[in-house]
Amino acid sequence: MPGYRGPVAVLAPLLQLPGMAGELRRVEVALRQAVVTNDPFFTQMTTHLVEAGGKRWRPALAVAAGSCATGGAPVSDEVVLGAVAVELVHLGSLYHDDVMDEADTRRGVESVNARFGNLRAILAGDFLLAKASEIAASLGTEVAALLAATIGDMCAGQVRELQTAYNAGRNEEDYLRAIDGKTASLAASSCRIGALVAGLPRPQVEALTAFGQRFGMAFQIVDDILDVVATDEQLGKPAGNDLAEGVYTLPVIRALASPGGSPELAGLLGRPLQADEIRQARTLVRADGAVSGALVVARSYCEEAVASVAHLDCAGVPDLIDTAQRLLDTVPTG
Ligand code: GRG
């Protein structure tokens, strides 16, 4: 099983669902098969982050949604393949994201670009996306089209984020649209693919998709809060990276807009930051309730996620609800 699990221990209700460990072992076996190439050197690149670990909550969402059709009994091999496809898309996006950010570490190990160089990291990321597409095609036209559209949405979300880099005037609407594309779209598709491949009725497919979208929004907001409040060790990469890269997320937008504002923070932003400036900016963002303000927004997405599936009476749903209700529990407030 993967080593590095990262922060957000409150995903436990999802990841420790009865039977989930066994289902994720099946995902892991199929995932490792999918990333092996004909060339041992290329395989080192394509397997690098898979072996480093990760929380695997996107495949867990697909499995939980799919388990609605089995009453909690093991899901079909096709649902497991759907779960593999969404993790492959996530992995491909991490490879490309780390090239864009010139990141040195990911999942507690050297990033692919740091170890093998940008050109190889891009190609290995492309390979992972190609594998995801191949698997999705084996699951039917609807799944293939959905995953392709999701990759497009993720690119659009990422471009939206790039367009506001170093812009201290970035507003919340822009932020929410960007994270809808870069993160919530894949979370929604993870649930949707699990539900579609399991053959659930359309109303259940729609309800589970809505859960994934809202949960993905909340997850990204929590991830952005952790960038401001967590340590390097907890994150498996340098804390404050978003601030350093000019990505001003919800807690930062809230801190800048707070009564009295934070002239000191505004004075720091708008340009790349040195290590001591990152520390200073993180302290300023934590100082004035902006973190709790961002948590309120995340909480309302969790509530919407719960409301989307509360009427469904099927296996997996109580644990999805529990996960959404507890997502925020261990985030330290500023
Ligand atoms: C080619 C699919 C594709 C996308 C290109 C680079 C890009 C456009 C989009 C970036 C998407 C991105 C990196 C979003 C951040 C999502 C996120 C919350 C990552 C961290 O997820 P975790 O915490 O990580 O689940 P682990 O390591 O646990 O899997």
PDB file of C-alpha atoms in Angstrom, residues 114-325:
ATOM      1  CA  ALA A 114      13.355  17.367  -9.959  1.00  0.00           C
ATOM      2  CA  ARG A 115      14.483  13.762 -10.417  1.00  0.00           C
ATOM      3  CA  PHE A 116      14.162  13.315 -14.194  1.00  0.00           C
ATOM      4  CA  GLY A 117      13.892  16.843 -15.627  1.00  0.00           C
ATOM      5  CA  ASN A 118      10.949  18.808 -17.037  1.00  0.00           C
ATOM      6  CA  LEU A 119      10.831  17.186 -20.471  1.00  0.00           C
ATOM      7  CA  ARG A 120      10.579  13.666 -19.114  1.00  0.00           C
ATOM      8  CA  ALA A 121       8.110  14.732 -16.411  1.00  0.00           C
ATOM      9  CA  ILE A 122       5.789  16.186 -19.073  1.00  0.00           C
ATOM     10  CA  LEU A 123       5.997  13.041 -21.200  1.00  0.00           C
ATOM     11  CA  ALA A 124       5.456  10.734 -18.227  1.00  0.00           C
ATOM     12  CA  GLY A 125       2.432  12.852 -17.232  1.00  0.00           C
ATOM     13  CA  ASP A 126       1.134  12.541 -20.807  1.00  0.00           C
ATOM     14  CA  PHE A 127       1.574   8.772 -20.594  1.00  0.00           C
ATOM     15  CA  LEU A 128      -0.509   8.613 -17.397  1.00  0.00           C
ATOM     16  CA  LEU A 129      -3.285  10.641 -19.065  1.00  0.00           C
ATOM     17  CA  ALA A 130      -3.120   8.385 -22.130  1.00  0.00           C
ATOM     18  CA  LYS A 131      -3.476   5.309 -19.912  1.00  0.00           C
ATOM     19  CA  ALA A 132      -6.440   6.892 -18.123  1.00  0.00           C
ATOM     20  CA  SER A 133      -8.068   7.532 -21.522  1.00  0.00           C
ATOM     21  CA  GLU A 134      -7.410   3.970 -22.674  1.00  0.00           C
ATOM     22  CA  ILE A 135      -9.016   2.556 -19.533  1.00  0.00           C
ATOM     23  CA  ALA A 136     -11.951   4.980 -19.750  1.00  0.00           C
ATOM     24  CA  ALA A 137     -12.559   3.921 -23.369  1.00  0.00           C
ATOM     25  CA  SER A 138     -12.809   0.297 -22.207  1.00  0.00           C
ATOM     26  CA  LEU A 139     -15.598   1.387 -19.840  1.00  0.00           C
ATOM     27  CA  GLY A 140     -17.757   2.903 -22.560  1.00  0.00           C
ATOM     28  CA  THR A 141     -18.289   6.068 -24.554  1.00  0.00           C
ATOM     29  CA  GLU A 142     -19.963   8.017 -21.765  1.00  0.00           C
ATOM     30  CA  VAL A 143     -17.102   7.407 -19.319  1.00  0.00           C
ATOM     31  CA  ALA A 144     -14.490   8.192 -21.999  1.00  0.00           C
ATOM     32  CA  ALA A 145     -16.227  11.457 -22.923  1.00  0.00           C
ATOM     33  CA  LEU A 146     -16.663  12.396 -19.259  1.00  0.00           C
ATOM     34  CA  LEU A 147     -13.019  11.850 -18.378  1.00  0.00           C
ATOM     35  CA  ALA A 148     -11.853  13.777 -21.464  1.00  0.00           C
ATOM     36  CA  ALA A 149     -14.153  16.683 -20.550  1.00  0.00           C
ATOM     37  CA  THR A 150     -12.851  16.570 -16.974  1.00  0.00           C
ATOM     38  CA  ILE A 151      -9.238  16.872 -18.154  1.00  0.00           C
ATOM     39  CA  GLY A 152     -10.358  19.895 -20.187  1.00  0.00           C
ATOM     40  CA  ASP A 153     -12.072  21.415 -17.139  1.00  0.00           C
ATOM     41  CA  MET A 154      -8.926  20.904 -15.056  1.00  0.00           C
ATOM     42  CA  CYS A 155      -6.816  22.686 -17.675  1.00  0.00           C
ATOM     43  CA  ALA A 156      -9.331  25.548 -17.803  1.00  0.00           C
ATOM     44  CA  GLY A 157      -9.292  25.829 -13.989  1.00  0.00           C
ATOM     45  CA  GLN A 158      -5.515  25.874 -13.942  1.00  0.00           C
ATOM     46  CA  VAL A 159      -5.344  28.551 -16.656  1.00  0.00           C
ATOM     47  CA  ARG A 160      -7.831  30.672 -14.704  1.00  0.00           C
ATOM     48  CA  GLU A 161      -5.530  30.389 -11.683  1.00  0.00           C
ATOM     49  CA  LEU A 162      -2.489  31.341 -13.770  1.00  0.00           C
ATOM     50  CA  GLN A 163      -4.279  34.394 -15.109  1.00  0.00           C
ATOM     51  CA  THR A 164      -4.586  35.837 -11.605  1.00  0.00           C
ATOM     52  CA  ALA A 165      -1.087  34.888 -10.432  1.00  0.00           C
ATOM     53  CA  TYR A 166       0.397  37.645  -8.245  1.00  0.00           C
ATOM     54  CA  ASN A 167      -2.863  39.587  -8.489  1.00  0.00           C
ATOM     55  CA  ALA A 168      -3.694  40.712  -4.945  1.00  0.00           C
ATOM     56  CA  GLY A 169      -7.036  41.962  -6.291  1.00  0.00           C
ATOM     57  CA  ARG A 170      -8.192  38.418  -7.111  1.00  0.00           C
ATOM     58  CA  ASN A 171     -11.776  37.968  -5.956  1.00  0.00           C
ATOM     59  CA  GLU A 172     -13.609  35.039  -4.410  1.00  0.00           C
ATOM     60  CA  GLU A 173     -15.716  34.349  -7.474  1.00  0.00           C
ATOM     61  CA  ASP A 174     -12.607  33.914  -9.566  1.00  0.00           C
ATOM     62  CA  TYR A 175     -11.047  31.663  -6.932  1.00  0.00           C
ATOM     63  CA  LEU A 176     -14.157  29.471  -6.672  1.00  0.00           C
ATOM     64  CA  ARG A 177     -14.399  29.075 -10.455  1.00  0.00           C
ATOM     65  CA  ALA A 178     -10.737  28.083 -10.661  1.00  0.00           C
ATOM     66  CA  ILE A 179     -10.994  25.400  -7.956  1.00  0.00           C
ATOM     67  CA  ASP A 180     -14.239  24.104  -9.456  1.00  0.00           C
ATOM     68  CA  GLY A 181     -12.215  23.351 -12.594  1.00  0.00           C
ATOM     69  CA  LYS A 182      -8.907  22.217 -11.180  1.00  0.00           C
ATOM     70  CA  THR A 183     -10.187  20.049  -8.305  1.00  0.00           C
ATOM     71  CA  ALA A 184     -13.976  19.717  -7.952  1.00  0.00           C
ATOM     72  CA  SER A 185     -14.452  18.557 -11.542  1.00  0.00           C
ATOM     73  CA  LEU A 186     -12.334  15.423 -10.960  1.00  0.00           C
ATOM     74  CA  ALA A 187     -13.961  14.753  -7.571  1.00  0.00           C
ATOM     75  CA  ALA A 188     -17.404  14.965  -9.230  1.00  0.00           C
ATOM     76  CA  SER A 189     -16.263  12.672 -12.048  1.00  0.00           C
ATOM     77  CA  SER A 190     -14.787  10.188  -9.562  1.00  0.00           C
ATOM     78  CA  CYS A 191     -18.216   9.701  -7.998  1.00  0.00           C
ATOM     79  CA  ARG A 192     -19.962   9.824 -11.373  1.00  0.00           C
ATOM     80  CA  ILE A 193     -17.728   7.210 -12.979  1.00  0.00           C
ATOM     81  CA  GLY A 194     -18.172   4.846 -10.007  1.00  0.00           C
ATOM     82  CA  ALA A 195     -21.944   5.313 -10.219  1.00  0.00           C
ATOM     83  CA  LEU A 196     -22.153   5.030 -14.030  1.00  0.00           C
ATOM     84  CA  VAL A 197     -19.972   1.954 -14.300  1.00  0.00           C
ATOM     85  CA  ALA A 198     -21.938   0.281 -11.490  1.00  0.00           C
ATOM     86  CA  GLY A 199     -25.104   0.889 -13.517  1.00  0.00           C
ATOM     87  CA  LEU A 200     -26.925   2.981 -10.900  1.00  0.00           C
ATOM     88  CA  PRO A 201     -30.170   4.701 -11.889  1.00  0.00           C
ATOM     89  CA  ARG A 202     -29.739   8.264 -13.249  1.00  0.00           C
ATOM     90  CA  PRO A 203     -31.124  10.093 -10.192  1.00  0.00           C
ATOM     91  CA  GLN A 204     -28.514   8.339  -8.016  1.00  0.00           C
ATOM     92  CA  VAL A 205     -25.777   9.103 -10.554  1.00  0.00           C
ATOM     93  CA  GLU A 206     -26.719  12.798 -10.427  1.00  0.00           C
ATOM     94  CA  ALA A 207     -26.909  12.889  -6.611  1.00  0.00           C
ATOM     95  CA  LEU A 208     -23.498  11.229  -6.209  1.00  0.00           C
ATOM     96  CA  THR A 209     -21.976  13.535  -8.837  1.00  0.00           C
ATOM     97  CA  ALA A 210     -23.270  16.554  -6.904  1.00  0.00           C
ATOM     98  CA  PHE A 211     -21.752  15.123  -3.716  1.00  0.00           C
ATOM     99  CA  GLY A 212     -18.359  14.778  -5.411  1.00  0.00           C
ATOM    100  CA  GLN A 213     -18.441  18.321  -6.799  1.00  0.00           C
ATOM    101  CA  ARG A 214     -19.270  19.931  -3.412  1.00  0.00           C
ATOM    102  CA  PHE A 215     -16.834  17.666  -1.579  1.00  0.00           C
ATOM    103  CA  GLY A 216     -14.103  18.583  -4.087  1.00  0.00           C
ATOM    104  CA  MET A 217     -14.711  22.305  -3.485  1.00  0.00           C
ATOM    105  CA  ALA A 218     -14.464  21.803   0.294  1.00  0.00           C
ATOM    106  CA  PHE A 219     -11.357  19.614  -0.075  1.00  0.00           C
ATOM    107  CA  GLN A 220      -9.536  22.273  -2.127  1.00  0.00           C
ATOM    108  CA  ILE A 221     -10.440  25.041   0.319  1.00  0.00           C
ATOM    109  CA  VAL A 222      -9.078  22.878   3.166  1.00  0.00           C
ATOM    110  CA  ASP A 223      -5.951  22.176   1.082  1.00  0.00           C
ATOM    111  CA  ASP A 224      -5.510  25.930   0.609  1.00  0.00           C
ATOM    112  CA  ILE A 225      -5.996  26.563   4.324  1.00  0.00           C
ATOM    113  CA  LEU A 226      -3.378  23.908   5.108  1.00  0.00           C
ATOM    114  CA  ASP A 227      -0.887  25.762   2.889  1.00  0.00           C
ATOM    115  CA  VAL A 228      -1.211  28.614   5.387  1.00  0.00           C
ATOM    116  CA  VAL A 229      -1.416  26.646   8.662  1.00  0.00           C
ATOM    117  CA  ALA A 230       0.374  23.281   8.211  1.00  0.00           C
ATOM    118  CA  THR A 231       4.078  22.352   8.336  1.00  0.00           C
ATOM    119  CA  ASP A 232       6.292  21.122   5.472  1.00  0.00           C
ATOM    120  CA  GLU A 233       6.321  17.662   7.034  1.00  0.00           C
ATOM    121  CA  GLN A 234       2.532  17.508   7.237  1.00  0.00           C
ATOM    122  CA  LEU A 235       2.193  18.582   3.614  1.00  0.00           C
ATOM    123  CA  GLY A 236       5.018  16.542   2.076  1.00  0.00           C
ATOM    124  CA  LYS A 237       6.046  19.727   0.225  1.00  0.00           C
ATOM    125  CA  PRO A 238       7.000  23.252   1.298  1.00  0.00           C
ATOM    126  CA  ALA A 239       4.260  25.068   3.205  1.00  0.00           C
ATOM    127  CA  GLY A 240       3.320  28.516   1.922  1.00  0.00           C
ATOM    128  CA  ASN A 241       4.005  27.419  -1.635  1.00  0.00           C
ATOM    129  CA  ASP A 242       0.826  29.058  -2.951  1.00  0.00           C
ATOM    130  CA  LEU A 243       1.865  32.409  -1.477  1.00  0.00           C
ATOM    131  CA  ALA A 244       5.340  31.988  -2.917  1.00  0.00           C
ATOM    132  CA  GLU A 245       3.925  31.193  -6.362  1.00  0.00           C
ATOM    133  CA  GLY A 246       1.484  34.116  -6.316  1.00  0.00           C
ATOM    134  CA  VAL A 247      -1.608  31.896  -6.012  1.00  0.00           C
ATOM    135  CA  TYR A 248      -3.805  33.881  -3.635  1.00  0.00           C
ATOM    136  CA  THR A 249      -6.360  31.465  -2.214  1.00  0.00           C
ATOM    137  CA  LEU A 250      -9.491  31.961  -0.125  1.00  0.00           C
ATOM    138  CA  PRO A 251      -7.798  32.596   3.271  1.00  0.00           C
ATOM    139  CA  VAL A 252      -5.473  35.121   1.622  1.00  0.00           C
ATOM    140  CA  ILE A 253      -8.335  36.830  -0.239  1.00  0.00           C
ATOM    141  CA  ARG A 254     -10.248  36.975   3.065  1.00  0.00           C
ATOM    142  CA  ALA A 255      -7.246  38.387   4.962  1.00  0.00           C
ATOM    143  CA  LEU A 256      -6.752  41.110   2.356  1.00  0.00           C
ATOM    144  CA  ALA A 257     -10.455  42.036   2.498  1.00  0.00           C
ATOM    145  CA  SER A 258     -10.781  41.978   6.294  1.00  0.00           C
ATOM    146  CA  PRO A 259     -11.846  45.156   8.107  1.00  0.00           C
ATOM    147  CA  GLY A 260      -8.746  47.210   8.498  1.00  0.00           C
ATOM    148  CA  GLY A 261      -7.320  45.027   5.773  1.00  0.00           C
ATOM    149  CA  SER A 262      -3.786  43.942   6.209  1.00  0.00           C
ATOM    150  CA  PRO A 263      -1.635  46.660   4.674  1.00  0.00           C
ATOM    151  CA  GLU A 264       1.434  44.729   5.695  1.00  0.00           C
ATOM    152  CA  LEU A 265       0.189  41.644   3.845  1.00  0.00           C
ATOM    153  CA  ALA A 266      -0.800  43.694   0.796  1.00  0.00           C
ATOM    154  CA  GLY A 267       2.696  45.181   0.820  1.00  0.00           C
ATOM    155  CA  LEU A 268       4.255  41.736   0.658  1.00  0.00           C
ATOM    156  CA  LEU A 269       2.096  40.284  -2.110  1.00  0.00           C
ATOM    157  CA  GLY A 270       2.228  40.829  -5.854  1.00  0.00           C
ATOM    158  CA  ARG A 271       5.714  39.380  -6.334  1.00  0.00           C
ATOM    159  CA  PRO A 272       7.710  36.193  -5.622  1.00  0.00           C
ATOM    160  CA  LEU A 273       8.593  35.848  -1.932  1.00  0.00           C
ATOM    161  CA  GLN A 274      11.712  34.766  -0.067  1.00  0.00           C
ATOM    162  CA  ALA A 275      11.522  32.190   2.750  1.00  0.00           C
ATOM    163  CA  ASP A 276      11.307  34.795   5.552  1.00  0.00           C
ATOM    164  CA  GLU A 277       8.617  36.720   3.638  1.00  0.00           C
ATOM    165  CA  ILE A 278       6.581  33.527   3.183  1.00  0.00           C
ATOM    166  CA  ARG A 279       6.739  32.962   6.950  1.00  0.00           C
ATOM    167  CA  GLN A 280       5.667  36.554   7.560  1.00  0.00           C
ATOM    168  CA  ALA A 281       2.798  36.345   5.041  1.00  0.00           C
ATOM    169  CA  ARG A 282       1.545  33.061   6.550  1.00  0.00           C
ATOM    170  CA  THR A 283       1.565  34.652  10.023  1.00  0.00           C
ATOM    171  CA  LEU A 284      -0.380  37.672   8.746  1.00  0.00           C
ATOM    172  CA  VAL A 285      -3.005  35.500   7.001  1.00  0.00           C
ATOM    173  CA  ARG A 286      -3.442  33.453  10.183  1.00  0.00           C
ATOM    174  CA  ALA A 287      -3.716  36.548  12.359  1.00  0.00           C
ATOM    175  CA  ASP A 288      -7.135  37.995  11.673  1.00  0.00           C
ATOM    176  CA  GLY A 289      -9.791  35.301  11.401  1.00  0.00           C
ATOM    177  CA  ALA A 290      -9.381  34.800   7.662  1.00  0.00           C
ATOM    178  CA  VAL A 291      -8.763  31.088   8.195  1.00  0.00           C
ATOM    179  CA  SER A 292     -11.988  30.657  10.142  1.00  0.00           C
ATOM    180  CA  GLY A 293     -13.794  32.650   7.443  1.00  0.00           C
ATOM    181  CA  ALA A 294     -12.489  30.262   4.782  1.00  0.00           C
ATOM    182  CA  LEU A 295     -13.502  27.323   6.955  1.00  0.00           C
ATOM    183  CA  VAL A 296     -17.075  28.623   7.027  1.00  0.00           C
ATOM    184  CA  VAL A 297     -17.153  28.519   3.222  1.00  0.00           C
ATOM    185  CA  ALA A 298     -15.685  24.988   3.203  1.00  0.00           C
ATOM    186  CA  ARG A 299     -18.262  23.922   5.787  1.00  0.00           C
ATOM    187  CA  SER A 300     -21.130  25.142   3.623  1.00  0.00           C
ATOM    188  CA  TYR A 301     -19.829  23.035   0.692  1.00  0.00           C
ATOM    189  CA  CYS A 302     -19.666  20.030   3.035  1.00  0.00           C
ATOM    190  CA  GLU A 303     -23.281  20.683   4.052  1.00  0.00           C
ATOM    191  CA  GLU A 304     -24.323  20.872   0.401  1.00  0.00           C
ATOM    192  CA  ALA A 305     -22.453  17.628  -0.289  1.00  0.00           C
ATOM    193  CA  VAL A 306     -24.346  15.914   2.536  1.00  0.00           C
ATOM    194  CA  ALA A 307     -27.689  17.341   1.376  1.00  0.00           C
ATOM    195  CA  SER A 308     -27.074  16.022  -2.172  1.00  0.00           C
ATOM    196  CA  VAL A 309     -27.056  12.386  -1.038  1.00  0.00           C
ATOM    197  CA  ALA A 310     -28.964  12.433   2.270  1.00  0.00           C
ATOM    198  CA  HIS A 311     -32.067  10.958   0.582  1.00  0.00           C
ATOM    199  CA  LEU A 312     -30.175   7.976  -0.864  1.00  0.00           C
ATOM    200  CA  ASP A 313     -30.586   4.730   1.035  1.00  0.00           C
ATOM    201  CA  CYS A 314     -27.601   2.701  -0.130  1.00  0.00           C
ATOM    202  CA  ALA A 315     -24.246   1.322   0.998  1.00  0.00           C
ATOM    203  CA  GLY A 316     -21.377   3.794   0.966  1.00  0.00           C
ATOM    204  CA  VAL A 317     -23.580   6.875   1.403  1.00  0.00           C
ATOM    205  CA  PRO A 318     -23.500   7.037   5.249  1.00  0.00           C
ATOM    206  CA  ASP A 319     -19.709   6.951   5.075  1.00  0.00           C
ATOM    207  CA  LEU A 320     -19.586   9.611   2.369  1.00  0.00           C
ATOM    208  CA  ILE A 321     -21.770  11.759   4.611  1.00  0.00           C
ATOM    209  CA  ASP A 322     -19.577  11.058   7.647  1.00  0.00           C
ATOM    210  CA  THR A 323     -16.480  11.993   5.645  1.00  0.00           C
ATOM    211  CA  ALA A 324     -17.978  15.283   4.475  1.00  0.00           C
ATOM    212  CA  GLN A 325     -19.150  16.092   8.001  1.00  0.00           C
TER     213      GLN A 325
END
